Amino acid sequence: MSTFRRTLGGCRAFVAAALVVVPLMTPLPAVAQSDASFVVGEVLVRGSQRIEEGTVRSYVGVAVGDRVGASEIDEALKSLYATGLFADIGIHREGDALVVDVIENPIVNRLAFEGNRRIEDESLEAEVQLRPRIVYTRSRVQGDVQRLVQVYRRSGRFAATVEPKVIRLPQNRVDLVFEISEGPLTEIRKISFIGNRIFSDRRLRSVISTKESRWYRFFTSADKYDPDRLNFDRELLRRHYLANGYADFRVISAVAELDRNRADFFVTIAIEEGEHYTFGDIDLSTELRGVDTETLRPLLTTVPGETYDADKVEDSIQELTFELGRLGYAFVDVRPQIDRDREERRISINYNIDEGPRVYVDRIDIVGNIRTLDRVVRREMRLAEGDAFNAAKLRRSRQRIQGLGFFQKVEVRDEKGLLDRKALGGADDTFADDRTSITIEVEEQSTGELSFGVGYSSSDQVGGEISIRERNLLGRGQDLRLSLAVSKRRQDIDLAFTEPYFLNRDLAAGIDVFNRKREQENASFKRDSTGFTLRAGYPFAERLRHAVRYTLRDDRIEDVEATASRFIKDQEGTRLSSSIGHTVTYDLRDSRFLPTEGYVVRFAQDLAGLGGDVHYLRHRLDYAYHRRLWRDWIGTLALEEGHILGLGERVALADRFFIGGNSFRGFAVGGVGPRDTRTLDSLGGTVYYVGTSEVSAPLGNLRELGFFGSLFLHVGSLAEPDLVSEENVFDSGKPRMSTGFGFSWRSPLGPIRTDFAWALKKEPLDRDEVFRFSFGTRF
């Protein structure tokens, strides 16, 4: 194509001077017709080259012996032009012969685009209908020009122009060149509202998806005019007002005007807010047998006296449908009957539940999964073909599929399925009232990850980490990860593999192989751990999961400094630990990745002493609760605590807890807890807890770029190092407290996070850390 472009470019002057392409053909003489009809003795075709004469005659529709007049000739002309094969047509009579003169439309030899820099040729070619070896027509060229202009308008270039140039070639062929002037980006300069009294222009601009042009919106097209987006904004405004009590709200008009230079749009949205309403009486009625409306009433989120909220009405309908789905009713019709009192400005609602039949799953279809195998999706379904339909299980199935992390979007639809009457001896295929088909539509996303991490502490220690991971290996849902962490104090290598459905059962089996070398921060020793872990996990119930593991690990305390604490010197050497453990997880979060509602509880225990040199019993408990506080503001309460007990011996240094860093922002790793008062070495502890309270929310106008801010508060402590002597050991066990704020950006290169934290309450020998930074990317 590039060689062809250069050839055309070199001939441009010649083409402009000598081969100007319009018109392509010399028009034929006007059709000569006689007012009197005549009997056709012969049909002659002249001028056809590629098209057989017999084919032309078939389009004419006149045979020898037919009597034709002006009306029949007109119909023949229309029929021939309708084929799109001819540039010009003439029909006249010569004696008793009907003569058809045709000039065929040329064939497109080559197609090219000139002047396009912002949009690739491949994208433009996908929009045009004309192709090489396709018949050229003016109507097709005009249609292609309009489509190309629309492509540029969708990309925000409303000043773009497209001019077709045609170069005639021998043998009735043409080269077609679309000369494109892309023009500048057409941005939205201003968005104004008319008729808003309750909410300011700034507030309403944050509601709609169309945005005013700003320098920082280089990663988004929201500040480019899109008529479809503006229509969607009408719906967003309606939802906003209906959620805030304005049930009579309507959008009068939404107009986008282009300035004279065709460089900027000015958007004006006229609205009528109406009056503010509150909820009146809330009732329930149903004809479903055995269902008590009083048992359903706690599911309603609409409360009399509160501000009317259409979202709460929809939530109530969803909750009722979900609960009734547990009884096997797939198509329960919950209709809110609204009684609006305009004088009192109250809206009373009666949720009327119509009876529906019990429905069974006829078929489950999965579409959109190009790489991921069907069975990977199907095994997350809580429903199977032939089961009684259950809305609760269908909703849970969607959560499980989304929770895989393999798909950017998961949509679940159910519709009444086809019951094949022919298979049962019937005559027709008809819809069965007791069958439903389920369609799982997914959109895959990248599951490979290449992540980098950087940490900075107040003791001038900088560390880096690189991790390569594929969470959906070969589309089978297998997880393979290799990570390497390197810093002045730390070198870790971890290889992990997980088969989520071992032996085709709901049993996640895996292995971890590791070598971890680290110079303990705020202590005068290095620890070298090498070993492996075998693990398996299975569900107890839908939300309850149990995992078991076996670990064999060799721990070496080495490079103990001469000035190190005597308690550390006593631990120098190698110890082999052989342990078994288990973890119980109860997860009620709405998402494992970015939860906004629900909680998760994890309880883990490990017992060491099945061989080896160390003996202990250790347990940990993690709890996290998430709740949407207001709009996009998410509140989180978390608690992490642990305890380890030596069985007939002291707890080894390698098995004690060290907290700080990411687990207790505001303090360095090992910066909290027992410490040798002479050497200031951190000695670790056997009991710890860290409580966290955090609020996160998008950052104003930067929300569409993925910027979030958070405020957090930590309270925790670490104590009881389990030493032979407590001489020269500082171990207050008192609570520490820190607070701070952080910023995160879900950038195109991956998540980037910075945290600033300060210790509000600390002990004299603690080590604090003010700043932490991390970033990552995915491929």
PDB file of N, CA and C in Angstrom, residues 4 24 50 105-112 128-138 140-141 144 165-167 169 171-178:
ATOM      1  N   PHE A   4       2.134   1.932  -3.472  1.00  0.00           N
ATOM      2  CA  PHE A   4       1.030   2.468  -4.269  1.00  0.00           C
ATOM      3  C   PHE A   4       0.785   3.929  -3.931  1.00  0.00           C
ATOM      4  N   LEU A  24     -17.258  10.380 -14.915  1.00  0.00           N
ATOM      5  CA  LEU A  24     -16.578   9.177 -15.349  1.00  0.00           C
ATOM      6  C   LEU A  24     -16.949   8.800 -16.770  1.00  0.00           C
ATOM      7  N   ARG A  50     -18.111  -7.006 -19.347  1.00  0.00           N
ATOM      8  CA  ARG A  50     -17.985  -8.098 -18.379  1.00  0.00           C
ATOM      9  C   ARG A  50     -19.275  -8.889 -18.237  1.00  0.00           C
ATOM     10  N   ASN A 105     -20.596   0.143 -15.043  1.00  0.00           N
ATOM     11  CA  ASN A 105     -19.814   0.792 -14.009  1.00  0.00           C
ATOM     12  C   ASN A 105     -18.440   0.131 -13.939  1.00  0.00           C
ATOM     13  N   PRO A 106     -17.394   0.908 -13.652  1.00  0.00           N
ATOM     14  CA  PRO A 106     -16.051   0.326 -13.602  1.00  0.00           C
ATOM     15  C   PRO A 106     -15.855  -0.535 -12.359  1.00  0.00           C
ATOM     16  N   ILE A 107     -14.781  -1.306 -12.323  1.00  0.00           N
ATOM     17  CA  ILE A 107     -14.384  -2.127 -11.191  1.00  0.00           C
ATOM     18  C   ILE A 107     -13.284  -1.398 -10.417  1.00  0.00           C
ATOM     19  N   VAL A 108     -13.381  -1.418  -9.109  1.00  0.00           N
ATOM     20  CA  VAL A 108     -12.348  -0.800  -8.273  1.00  0.00           C
ATOM     21  C   VAL A 108     -11.090  -1.652  -8.341  1.00  0.00           C
ATOM     22  N   ASN A 109      -9.992  -1.046  -8.768  1.00  0.00           N
ATOM     23  CA  ASN A 109      -8.719  -1.750  -8.858  1.00  0.00           C
ATOM     24  C   ASN A 109      -7.979  -1.697  -7.519  1.00  0.00           C
ATOM     25  N   ARG A 110      -7.821  -0.484  -6.979  1.00  0.00           N
ATOM     26  CA  ARG A 110      -7.146  -0.305  -5.693  1.00  0.00           C
ATOM     27  C   ARG A 110      -7.862   0.764  -4.883  1.00  0.00           C
ATOM     28  N   LEU A 111      -7.696   0.668  -3.567  1.00  0.00           N
ATOM     29  CA  LEU A 111      -8.320   1.620  -2.641  1.00  0.00           C
ATOM     30  C   LEU A 111      -7.235   2.164  -1.732  1.00  0.00           C
ATOM     31  N   ALA A 112      -7.205   3.480  -1.539  1.00  0.00           N
ATOM     32  CA  ALA A 112      -6.168   4.090  -0.713  1.00  0.00           C
ATOM     33  C   ALA A 112      -6.742   5.256   0.070  1.00  0.00           C
ATOM     34  N   VAL A 128     -15.700   1.250   5.121  1.00  0.00           N
ATOM     35  CA  VAL A 128     -16.157   1.496   3.754  1.00  0.00           C
ATOM     36  C   VAL A 128     -16.682   0.209   3.128  1.00  0.00           C
ATOM     37  N   GLN A 129     -17.606   0.358   2.187  1.00  0.00           N
ATOM     38  CA  GLN A 129     -18.184  -0.789   1.486  1.00  0.00           C
ATOM     39  C   GLN A 129     -17.403  -1.147   0.230  1.00  0.00           C
ATOM     40  N   LEU A 130     -16.824  -0.147  -0.419  1.00  0.00           N
ATOM     41  CA  LEU A 130     -16.066  -0.414  -1.638  1.00  0.00           C
ATOM     42  C   LEU A 130     -14.774  -1.140  -1.314  1.00  0.00           C
ATOM     43  N   ARG A 131     -14.449  -2.110  -2.147  1.00  0.00           N
ATOM     44  CA  ARG A 131     -13.251  -2.913  -2.015  1.00  0.00           C
ATOM     45  C   ARG A 131     -12.679  -3.165  -3.409  1.00  0.00           C
ATOM     46  N   PRO A 132     -11.427  -3.543  -3.510  1.00  0.00           N
ATOM     47  CA  PRO A 132     -10.918  -3.992  -4.812  1.00  0.00           C
ATOM     48  C   PRO A 132     -11.774  -5.133  -5.375  1.00  0.00           C
ATOM     49  N   ARG A 133     -12.008  -5.043  -6.707  1.00  0.00           N
ATOM     50  CA  ARG A 133     -12.821  -6.016  -7.449  1.00  0.00           C
ATOM     51  C   ARG A 133     -14.319  -5.867  -7.148  1.00  0.00           C
ATOM     52  N   ILE A 134     -14.704  -4.749  -6.545  1.00  0.00           N
ATOM     53  CA  ILE A 134     -16.114  -4.428  -6.329  1.00  0.00           C
ATOM     54  C   ILE A 134     -16.538  -3.388  -7.365  1.00  0.00           C
ATOM     55  N   VAL A 135     -17.792  -3.469  -7.815  1.00  0.00           N
ATOM     56  CA  VAL A 135     -18.307  -2.526  -8.806  1.00  0.00           C
ATOM     57  C   VAL A 135     -18.381  -1.128  -8.192  1.00  0.00           C
ATOM     58  N   TYR A 136     -17.807  -0.164  -8.906  1.00  0.00           N
ATOM     59  CA  TYR A 136     -17.820   1.225  -8.463  1.00  0.00           C
ATOM     60  C   TYR A 136     -19.146   1.881  -8.823  1.00  0.00           C
ATOM     61  N   THR A 137     -19.756   2.566  -7.842  1.00  0.00           N
ATOM     62  CA  THR A 137     -20.929   3.401  -8.111  1.00  0.00           C
ATOM     63  C   THR A 137     -20.796   4.687  -7.315  1.00  0.00           C
ATOM     64  N   ARG A 138     -21.394   5.748  -7.855  1.00  0.00           N
ATOM     65  CA  ARG A 138     -21.336   7.035  -7.165  1.00  0.00           C
ATOM     66  C   ARG A 138     -22.038   6.965  -5.817  1.00  0.00           C
ATOM     67  N   ARG A 140     -22.326   4.434  -3.800  1.00  0.00           N
ATOM     68  CA  ARG A 140     -21.479   3.762  -2.814  1.00  0.00           C
ATOM     69  C   ARG A 140     -20.362   4.677  -2.327  1.00  0.00           C
ATOM     70  N   VAL A 141     -19.770   5.448  -3.230  1.00  0.00           N
ATOM     71  CA  VAL A 141     -18.729   6.381  -2.828  1.00  0.00           C
ATOM     72  C   VAL A 141     -19.293   7.415  -1.857  1.00  0.00           C
ATOM     73  N   ASP A 144     -19.747   5.843   1.499  1.00  0.00           N
ATOM     74  CA  ASP A 144     -18.476   5.637   2.183  1.00  0.00           C
ATOM     75  C   ASP A 144     -17.920   6.937   2.730  1.00  0.00           C
ATOM     76  N   LYS A 165     -11.263  10.817  -4.828  1.00  0.00           N
ATOM     77  CA  LYS A 165     -10.607  11.045  -6.110  1.00  0.00           C
ATOM     78  C   LYS A 165     -10.564   9.719  -6.863  1.00  0.00           C
ATOM     79  N   VAL A 166     -10.971   9.762  -8.135  1.00  0.00           N
ATOM     80  CA  VAL A 166     -11.051   8.551  -8.948  1.00  0.00           C
ATOM     81  C   VAL A 166     -10.096   8.684 -10.128  1.00  0.00           C
ATOM     82  N   ILE A 167      -9.280   7.686 -10.338  1.00  0.00           N
ATOM     83  CA  ILE A 167      -8.323   7.663 -11.445  1.00  0.00           C
ATOM     84  C   ILE A 167      -8.713   6.524 -12.374  1.00  0.00           C
ATOM     85  N   LEU A 169      -8.480   3.783 -15.304  1.00  0.00           N
ATOM     86  CA  LEU A 169      -7.460   2.884 -15.798  1.00  0.00           C
ATOM     87  C   LEU A 169      -8.005   2.127 -17.007  1.00  0.00           C
ATOM     88  N   GLN A 171      -9.280  -1.051 -19.349  1.00  0.00           N
ATOM     89  CA  GLN A 171     -10.159  -2.192 -19.091  1.00  0.00           C
ATOM     90  C   GLN A 171     -11.260  -1.847 -18.095  1.00  0.00           C
ATOM     91  N   ASN A 172     -11.707  -0.589 -18.137  1.00  0.00           N
ATOM     92  CA  ASN A 172     -12.831  -0.133 -17.320  1.00  0.00           C
ATOM     93  C   ASN A 172     -12.586  -0.369 -15.828  1.00  0.00           C
ATOM     94  N   ARG A 173     -11.379  -0.001 -15.392  1.00  0.00           N
ATOM     95  CA  ARG A 173     -11.024  -0.100 -13.980  1.00  0.00           C
ATOM     96  C   ARG A 173     -10.701   1.295 -13.446  1.00  0.00           C
ATOM     97  N   VAL A 174     -10.808   1.454 -12.109  1.00  0.00           N
ATOM     98  CA  VAL A 174     -10.495   2.739 -11.490  1.00  0.00           C
ATOM     99  C   VAL A 174      -9.729   2.499 -10.190  1.00  0.00           C
ATOM    100  N   ASP A 175      -8.865   3.453  -9.867  1.00  0.00           N
ATOM    101  CA  ASP A 175      -8.248   3.531  -8.543  1.00  0.00           C
ATOM    102  C   ASP A 175      -8.989   4.609  -7.765  1.00  0.00           C
ATOM    103  N   LEU A 176      -9.355   4.264  -6.517  1.00  0.00           N
ATOM    104  CA  LEU A 176     -10.129   5.186  -5.692  1.00  0.00           C
ATOM    105  C   LEU A 176      -9.284   5.642  -4.507  1.00  0.00           C
ATOM    106  N   VAL A 177      -9.147   6.957  -4.362  1.00  0.00           N
ATOM    107  CA  VAL A 177      -8.361   7.543  -3.282  1.00  0.00           C
ATOM    108  C   VAL A 177      -9.262   8.469  -2.472  1.00  0.00           C
ATOM    109  N   PHE A 178      -9.307   8.255  -1.170  1.00  0.00           N
ATOM    110  CA  PHE A 178     -10.031   9.158  -0.279  1.00  0.00           C
ATOM    111  C   PHE A 178      -9.018  10.125   0.320  1.00  0.00           C
TER     112      PHE A 178
END
